Short mmCIF file of C-alpha atoms in Angstrom, two decimals:
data_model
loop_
_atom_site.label_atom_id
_atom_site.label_comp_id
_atom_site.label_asym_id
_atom_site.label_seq_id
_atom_site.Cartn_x
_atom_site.Cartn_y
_atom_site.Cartn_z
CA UNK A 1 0.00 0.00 0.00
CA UNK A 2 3.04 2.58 0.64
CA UNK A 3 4.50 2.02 -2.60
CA UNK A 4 1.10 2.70 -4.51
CA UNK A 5 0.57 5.55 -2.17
CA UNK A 6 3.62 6.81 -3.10
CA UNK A 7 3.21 6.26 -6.63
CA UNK A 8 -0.02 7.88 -6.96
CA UNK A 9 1.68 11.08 -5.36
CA UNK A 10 4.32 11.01 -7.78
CA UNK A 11 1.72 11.39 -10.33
CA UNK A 12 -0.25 14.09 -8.97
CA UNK A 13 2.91 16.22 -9.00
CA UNK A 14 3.32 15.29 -12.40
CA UNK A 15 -0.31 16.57 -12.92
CA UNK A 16 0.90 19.39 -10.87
CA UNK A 17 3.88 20.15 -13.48
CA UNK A 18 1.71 19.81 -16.86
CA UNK A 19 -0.40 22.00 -15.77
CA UNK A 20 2.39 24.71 -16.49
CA UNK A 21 2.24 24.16 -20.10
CA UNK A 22 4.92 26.16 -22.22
CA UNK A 23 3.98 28.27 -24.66
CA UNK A 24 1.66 27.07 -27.29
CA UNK A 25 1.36 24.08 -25.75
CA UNK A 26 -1.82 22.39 -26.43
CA UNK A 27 -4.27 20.74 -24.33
CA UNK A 28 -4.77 16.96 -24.47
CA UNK A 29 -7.41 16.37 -26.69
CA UNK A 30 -9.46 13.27 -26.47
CA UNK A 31 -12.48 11.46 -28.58
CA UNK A 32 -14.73 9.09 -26.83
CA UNK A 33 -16.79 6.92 -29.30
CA UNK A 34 -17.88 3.51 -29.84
CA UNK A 35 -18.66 0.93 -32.58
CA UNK A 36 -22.85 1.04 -31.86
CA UNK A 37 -24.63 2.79 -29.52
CA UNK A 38 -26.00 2.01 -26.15
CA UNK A 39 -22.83 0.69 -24.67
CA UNK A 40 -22.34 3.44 -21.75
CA UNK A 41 -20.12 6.13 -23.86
CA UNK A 42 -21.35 9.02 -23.01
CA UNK A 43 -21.92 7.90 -19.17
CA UNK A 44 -17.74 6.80 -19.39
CA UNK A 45 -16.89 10.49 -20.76
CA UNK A 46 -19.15 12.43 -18.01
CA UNK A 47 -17.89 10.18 -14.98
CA UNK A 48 -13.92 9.84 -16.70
CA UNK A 49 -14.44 13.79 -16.95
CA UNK A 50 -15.49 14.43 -13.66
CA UNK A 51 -13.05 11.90 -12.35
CA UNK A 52 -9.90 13.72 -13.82
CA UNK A 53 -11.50 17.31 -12.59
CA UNK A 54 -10.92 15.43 -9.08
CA UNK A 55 -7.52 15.23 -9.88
CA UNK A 56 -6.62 18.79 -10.34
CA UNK A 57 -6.92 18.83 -14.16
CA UNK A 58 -9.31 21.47 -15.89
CA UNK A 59 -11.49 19.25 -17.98
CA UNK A 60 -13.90 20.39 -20.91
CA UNK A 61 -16.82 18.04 -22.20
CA UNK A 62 -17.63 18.45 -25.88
CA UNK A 63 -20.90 17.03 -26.42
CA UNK A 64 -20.78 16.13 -30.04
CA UNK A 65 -22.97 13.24 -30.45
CA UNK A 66 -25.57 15.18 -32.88
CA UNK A 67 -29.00 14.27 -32.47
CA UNK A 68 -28.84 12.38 -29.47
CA UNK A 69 -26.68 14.83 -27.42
CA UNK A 70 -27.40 14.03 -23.67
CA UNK A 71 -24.25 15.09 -21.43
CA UNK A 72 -26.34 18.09 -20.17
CA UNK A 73 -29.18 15.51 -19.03
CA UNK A 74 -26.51 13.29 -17.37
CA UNK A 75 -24.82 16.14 -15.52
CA UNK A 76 -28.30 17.16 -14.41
CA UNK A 77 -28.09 20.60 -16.21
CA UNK A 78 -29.29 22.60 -19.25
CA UNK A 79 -27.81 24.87 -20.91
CA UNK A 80 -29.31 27.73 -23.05
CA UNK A 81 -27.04 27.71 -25.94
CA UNK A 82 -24.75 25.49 -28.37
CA UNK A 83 -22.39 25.77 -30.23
CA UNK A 84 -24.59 26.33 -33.34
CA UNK A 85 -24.77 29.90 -31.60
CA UNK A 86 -21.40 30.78 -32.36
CA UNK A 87 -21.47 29.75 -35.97
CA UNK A 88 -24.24 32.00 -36.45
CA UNK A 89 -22.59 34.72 -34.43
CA UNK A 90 -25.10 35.10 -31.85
CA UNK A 91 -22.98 34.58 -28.68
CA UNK A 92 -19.04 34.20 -28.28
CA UNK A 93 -17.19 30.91 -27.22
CA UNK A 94 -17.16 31.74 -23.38
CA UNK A 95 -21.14 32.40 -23.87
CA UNK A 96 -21.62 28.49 -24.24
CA UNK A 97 -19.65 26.92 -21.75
CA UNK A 98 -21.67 25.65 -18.73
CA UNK A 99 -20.96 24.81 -15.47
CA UNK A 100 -21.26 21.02 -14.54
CA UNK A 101 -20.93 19.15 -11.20
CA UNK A 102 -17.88 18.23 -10.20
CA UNK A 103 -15.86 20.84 -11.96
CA UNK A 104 -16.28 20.07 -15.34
CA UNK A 105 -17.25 22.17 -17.84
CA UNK A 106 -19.19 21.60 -21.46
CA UNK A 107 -19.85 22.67 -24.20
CA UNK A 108 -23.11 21.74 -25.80
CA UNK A 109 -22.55 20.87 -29.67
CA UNK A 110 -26.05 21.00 -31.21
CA UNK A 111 -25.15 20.63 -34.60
CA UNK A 112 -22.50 23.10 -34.69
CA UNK A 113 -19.90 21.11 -36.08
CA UNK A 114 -21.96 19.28 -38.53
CA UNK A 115 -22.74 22.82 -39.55
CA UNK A 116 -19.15 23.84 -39.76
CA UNK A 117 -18.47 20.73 -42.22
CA UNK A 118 -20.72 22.63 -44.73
CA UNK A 119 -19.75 27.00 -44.06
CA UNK A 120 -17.42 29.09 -46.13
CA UNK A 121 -13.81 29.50 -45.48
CA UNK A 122 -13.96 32.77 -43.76
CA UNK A 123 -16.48 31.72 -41.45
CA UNK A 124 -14.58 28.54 -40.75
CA UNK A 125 -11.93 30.18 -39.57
CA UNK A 126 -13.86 32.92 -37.64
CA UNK A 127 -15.09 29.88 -35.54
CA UNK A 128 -12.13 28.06 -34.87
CA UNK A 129 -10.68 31.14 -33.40
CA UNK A 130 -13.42 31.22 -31.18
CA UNK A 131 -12.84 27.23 -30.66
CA UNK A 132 -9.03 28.30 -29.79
CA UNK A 133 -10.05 30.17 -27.21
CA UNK A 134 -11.13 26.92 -24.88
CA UNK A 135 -7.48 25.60 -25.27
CA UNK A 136 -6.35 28.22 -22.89
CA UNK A 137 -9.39 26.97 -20.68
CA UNK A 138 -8.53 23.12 -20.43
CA UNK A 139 -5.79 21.08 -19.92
CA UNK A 140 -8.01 17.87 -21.02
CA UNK A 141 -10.69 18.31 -23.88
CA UNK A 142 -13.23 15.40 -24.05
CA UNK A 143 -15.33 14.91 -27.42
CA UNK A 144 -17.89 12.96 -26.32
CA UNK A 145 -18.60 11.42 -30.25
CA UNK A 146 -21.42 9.64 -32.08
CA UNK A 147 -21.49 5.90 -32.12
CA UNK A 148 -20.91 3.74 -35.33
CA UNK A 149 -19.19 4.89 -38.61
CA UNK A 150 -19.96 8.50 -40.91
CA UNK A 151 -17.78 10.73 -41.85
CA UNK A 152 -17.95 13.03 -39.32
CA UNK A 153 -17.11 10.54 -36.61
CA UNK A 154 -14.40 9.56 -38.54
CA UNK A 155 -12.64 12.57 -39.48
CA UNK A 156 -13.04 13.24 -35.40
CA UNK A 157 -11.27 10.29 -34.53
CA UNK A 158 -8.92 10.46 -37.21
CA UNK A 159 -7.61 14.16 -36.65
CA UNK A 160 -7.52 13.13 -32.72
CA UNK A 161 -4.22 11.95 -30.96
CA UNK A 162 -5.62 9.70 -28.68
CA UNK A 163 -9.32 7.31 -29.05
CA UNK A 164 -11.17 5.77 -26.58
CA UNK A 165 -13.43 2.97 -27.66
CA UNK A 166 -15.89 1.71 -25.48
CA UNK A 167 -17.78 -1.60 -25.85
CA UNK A 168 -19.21 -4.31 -23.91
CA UNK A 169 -19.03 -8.09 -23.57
CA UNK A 170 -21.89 -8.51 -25.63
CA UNK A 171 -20.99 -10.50 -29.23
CA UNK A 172 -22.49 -7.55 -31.11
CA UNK A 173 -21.35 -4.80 -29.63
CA UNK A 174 -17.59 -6.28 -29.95
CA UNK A 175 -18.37 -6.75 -33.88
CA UNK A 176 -19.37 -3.21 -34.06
CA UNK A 177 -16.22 -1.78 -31.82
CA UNK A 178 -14.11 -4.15 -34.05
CA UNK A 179 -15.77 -2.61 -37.64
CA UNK A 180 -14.96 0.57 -36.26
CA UNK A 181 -11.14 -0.13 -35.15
CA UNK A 182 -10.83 -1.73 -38.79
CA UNK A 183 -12.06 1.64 -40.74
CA UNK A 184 -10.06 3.56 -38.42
CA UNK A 185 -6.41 1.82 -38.61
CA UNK A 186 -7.06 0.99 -42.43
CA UNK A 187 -6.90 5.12 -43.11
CA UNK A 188 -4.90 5.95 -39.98
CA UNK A 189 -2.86 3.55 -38.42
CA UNK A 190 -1.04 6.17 -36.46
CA UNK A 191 -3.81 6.67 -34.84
CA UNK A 192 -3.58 6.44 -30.91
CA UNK A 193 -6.62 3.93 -29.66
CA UNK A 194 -7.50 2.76 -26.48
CA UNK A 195 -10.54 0.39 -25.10
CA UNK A 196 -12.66 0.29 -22.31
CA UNK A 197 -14.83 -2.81 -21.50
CA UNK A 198 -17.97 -1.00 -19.93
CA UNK A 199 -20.86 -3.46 -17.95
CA UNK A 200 -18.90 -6.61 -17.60
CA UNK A 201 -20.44 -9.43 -15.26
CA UNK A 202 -17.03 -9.53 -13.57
CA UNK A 203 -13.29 -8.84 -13.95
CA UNK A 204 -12.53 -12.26 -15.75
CA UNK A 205 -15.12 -11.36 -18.30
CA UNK A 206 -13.78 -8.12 -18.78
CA UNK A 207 -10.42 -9.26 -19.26
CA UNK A 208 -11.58 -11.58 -21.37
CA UNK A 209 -13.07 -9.50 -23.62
CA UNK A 210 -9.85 -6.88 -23.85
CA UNK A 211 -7.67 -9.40 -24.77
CA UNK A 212 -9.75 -10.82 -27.54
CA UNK A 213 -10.42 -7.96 -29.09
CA UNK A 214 -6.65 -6.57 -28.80
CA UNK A 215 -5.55 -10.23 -30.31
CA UNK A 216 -8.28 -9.98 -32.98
CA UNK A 217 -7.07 -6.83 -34.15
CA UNK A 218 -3.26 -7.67 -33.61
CA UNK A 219 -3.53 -10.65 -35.74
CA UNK A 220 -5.46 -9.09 -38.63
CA UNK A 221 -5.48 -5.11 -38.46
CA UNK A 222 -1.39 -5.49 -37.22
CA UNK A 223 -2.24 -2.43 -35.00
CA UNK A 224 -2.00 -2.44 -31.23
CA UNK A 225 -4.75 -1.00 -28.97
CA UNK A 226 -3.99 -0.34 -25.77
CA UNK A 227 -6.38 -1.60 -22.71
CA UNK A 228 -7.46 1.45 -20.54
CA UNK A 229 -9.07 -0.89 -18.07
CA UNK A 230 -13.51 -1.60 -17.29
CA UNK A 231 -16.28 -0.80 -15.67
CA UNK A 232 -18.18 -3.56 -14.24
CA UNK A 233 -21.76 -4.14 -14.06
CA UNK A 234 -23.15 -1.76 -11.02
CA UNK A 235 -26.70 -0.71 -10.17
CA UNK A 236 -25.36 2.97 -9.42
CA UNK A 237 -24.36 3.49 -12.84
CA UNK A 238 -28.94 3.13 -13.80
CA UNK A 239 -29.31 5.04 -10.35
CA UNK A 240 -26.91 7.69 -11.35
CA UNK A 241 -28.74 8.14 -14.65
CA UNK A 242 -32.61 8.41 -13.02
CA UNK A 243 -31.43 10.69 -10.58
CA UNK A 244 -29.36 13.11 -13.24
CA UNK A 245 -26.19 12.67 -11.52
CA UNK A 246 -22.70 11.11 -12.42
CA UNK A 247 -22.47 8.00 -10.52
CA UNK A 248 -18.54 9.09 -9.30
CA UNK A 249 -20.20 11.83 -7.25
CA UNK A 250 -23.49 10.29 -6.02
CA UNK A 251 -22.63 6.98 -5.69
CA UNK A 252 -18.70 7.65 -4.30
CA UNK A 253 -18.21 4.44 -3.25
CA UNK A 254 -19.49 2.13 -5.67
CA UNK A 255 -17.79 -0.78 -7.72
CA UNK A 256 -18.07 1.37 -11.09
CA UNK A 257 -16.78 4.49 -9.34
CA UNK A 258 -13.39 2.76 -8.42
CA UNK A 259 -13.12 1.31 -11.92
CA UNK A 260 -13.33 5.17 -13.06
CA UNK A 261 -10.81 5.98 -10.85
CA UNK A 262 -8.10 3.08 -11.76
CA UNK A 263 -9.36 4.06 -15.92
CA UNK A 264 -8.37 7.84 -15.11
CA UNK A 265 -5.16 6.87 -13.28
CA UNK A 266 -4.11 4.25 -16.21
CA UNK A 267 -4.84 7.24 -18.73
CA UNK A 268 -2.96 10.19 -16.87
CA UNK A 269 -0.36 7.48 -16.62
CA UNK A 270 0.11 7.23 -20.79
CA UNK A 271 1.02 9.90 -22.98
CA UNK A 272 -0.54 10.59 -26.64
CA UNK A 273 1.72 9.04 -29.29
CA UNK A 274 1.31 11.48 -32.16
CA UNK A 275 4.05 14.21 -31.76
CA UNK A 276 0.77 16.97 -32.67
CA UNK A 277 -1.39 17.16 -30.25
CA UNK A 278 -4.00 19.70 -28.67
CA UNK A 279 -6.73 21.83 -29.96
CA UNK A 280 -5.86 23.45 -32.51
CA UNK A 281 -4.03 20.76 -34.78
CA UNK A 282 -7.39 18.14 -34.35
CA UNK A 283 -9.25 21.34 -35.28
CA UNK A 284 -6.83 21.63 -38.34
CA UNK A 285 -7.35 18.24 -39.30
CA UNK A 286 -11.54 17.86 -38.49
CA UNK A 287 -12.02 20.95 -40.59
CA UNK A 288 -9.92 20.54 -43.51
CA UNK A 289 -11.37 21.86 -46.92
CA UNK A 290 -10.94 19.62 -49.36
CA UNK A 291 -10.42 16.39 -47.40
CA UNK A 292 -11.42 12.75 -48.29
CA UNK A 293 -14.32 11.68 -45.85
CA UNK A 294 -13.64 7.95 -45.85
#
């Protein structure tokens, strides 16, 4: 226990230390998606988000799973504007950043950037000067992303430095999160990915299920994923969700909270791969005129 103590210390100075980036330093910039939907994403980027805040870290949530955007439900909150409000120049960037629990903040995305896909090249870059702005604002930048495979997902996942896929042990949702890891290393095998097993029946089924799914893709994508960790099956997660709050703050104690915990310390603990990270290069890269949508 004093040697894990001690560890854990050593990173929260760490924390301590990136927190004075250097110049044009960008934050860390992070997509959350999965192969289908109904797995737990969103619930694993609210409670991951809220988990990190914990920590020390500023943390911004990026709801951008159009048409079924529901951080603001899960954090209990609603907030008056998107980000479709800033493409039409209603309200600024610092208009549309709410105040969650926990010390998080979001950013509702409406269908701001599926709006920005299709605007000229002068308002394009109006807004991502505006988007700039929140890089000053966060050391961690969730995108909380659609499920499944379209272009805008992809071009998300593909401009990001680091990926978290989350499935579960069912057969079809580990089809789906494999489909999805194939279209993504087939265009961009540089592409940093990680998995999370959410709702396992217990840890041997969890395990289970990471390593299959990293050997699967080992043996015939000949790309590495690396295992974040799981949450297992807990009645606070449903309980968290009735009651419109994140289970790591209403439920402190619970089996799932701790798996949060040891997911946020195993990602604090890695570093993004691609030598360009933060804000503004994904932007760069999302919002590209001209680029292939594969």
């Amino acid at each position: 226990m004093r040697d894990q103590a001690s560890a854990l210390r050593q990173i929260v100075d760490n924390l301590k230390k990136q927190r004075l980036r250097e110049p044009g330093e960008g934050a860390r910039v992070l997509c959350v998606t999965s192969g289908k939907g109904g797995v737990g994403k969103t619930s694993i980027s609210v409670n991951l988000g809220i988990s990190l805040a914990k920590k020390g870290l500023r943390v911004l949530l990026v709801d951008a799973d159009f048409g079924l955007s529901n951080i603001d439900v899960m954090l209990g909150t609603s907030p008056p504007y998107d980000l479709s409000y800033v493409l039409r120049g209603q309200k600024k960037i610092r208009d549309i950043v709410a105040e969650g629990p926990g010390g998080v903040r979001f950013v509702s995305g409406g269908s701001g950037l599926n709006e920005l896909l299709n605007i000229s090249e002068i308002q394009l870059a109006t807004v991502i000067d505006h988007l700039l702005l929140l890089e000053d604002a966060a050391d961690i930048i969730i995108f909380d992303t659609g499920a499944g495979v379209n272009p805008l997902i992809m071009r998300m996942i593909r401009a990001s430095a680091e990926t978290i896929i989350v499935t579960t042990p069912e057969p079809t949702a580990i089809m789906d999160a494999y489909a999805l890891i194939k279209s993504i290393t087939k265009y961009s095998p540089e592409c940093g990915l990680r998995l999370i097993v959410n709702r396992a029946e217990s840890v041997a089924e969890a395990e289970s299920t990471l390593q299959k799914l990293i050997g699967v893709v080992r043996l015939y994508q000949k790309a590495e994923i690396d295992p974040l960790g799981y949450v297992l099956s807990d009645p606070a997660v449903s309980r968290g969700v009735r009651i419109q709050q994140p289970f790591v703050l209403s439920y402190p104690r619970s089996a799932a909270t701790r798996n949060i915990e040891a997911i946020a310390w195993n990602l604090l603990d890695r570093k993004p791969d691609a030598p360009e990270n933060g804000l503004q290069a994904f932007l760069q890269k999302v919002f590209r005129k001209g680029e292939q949508q594969q």
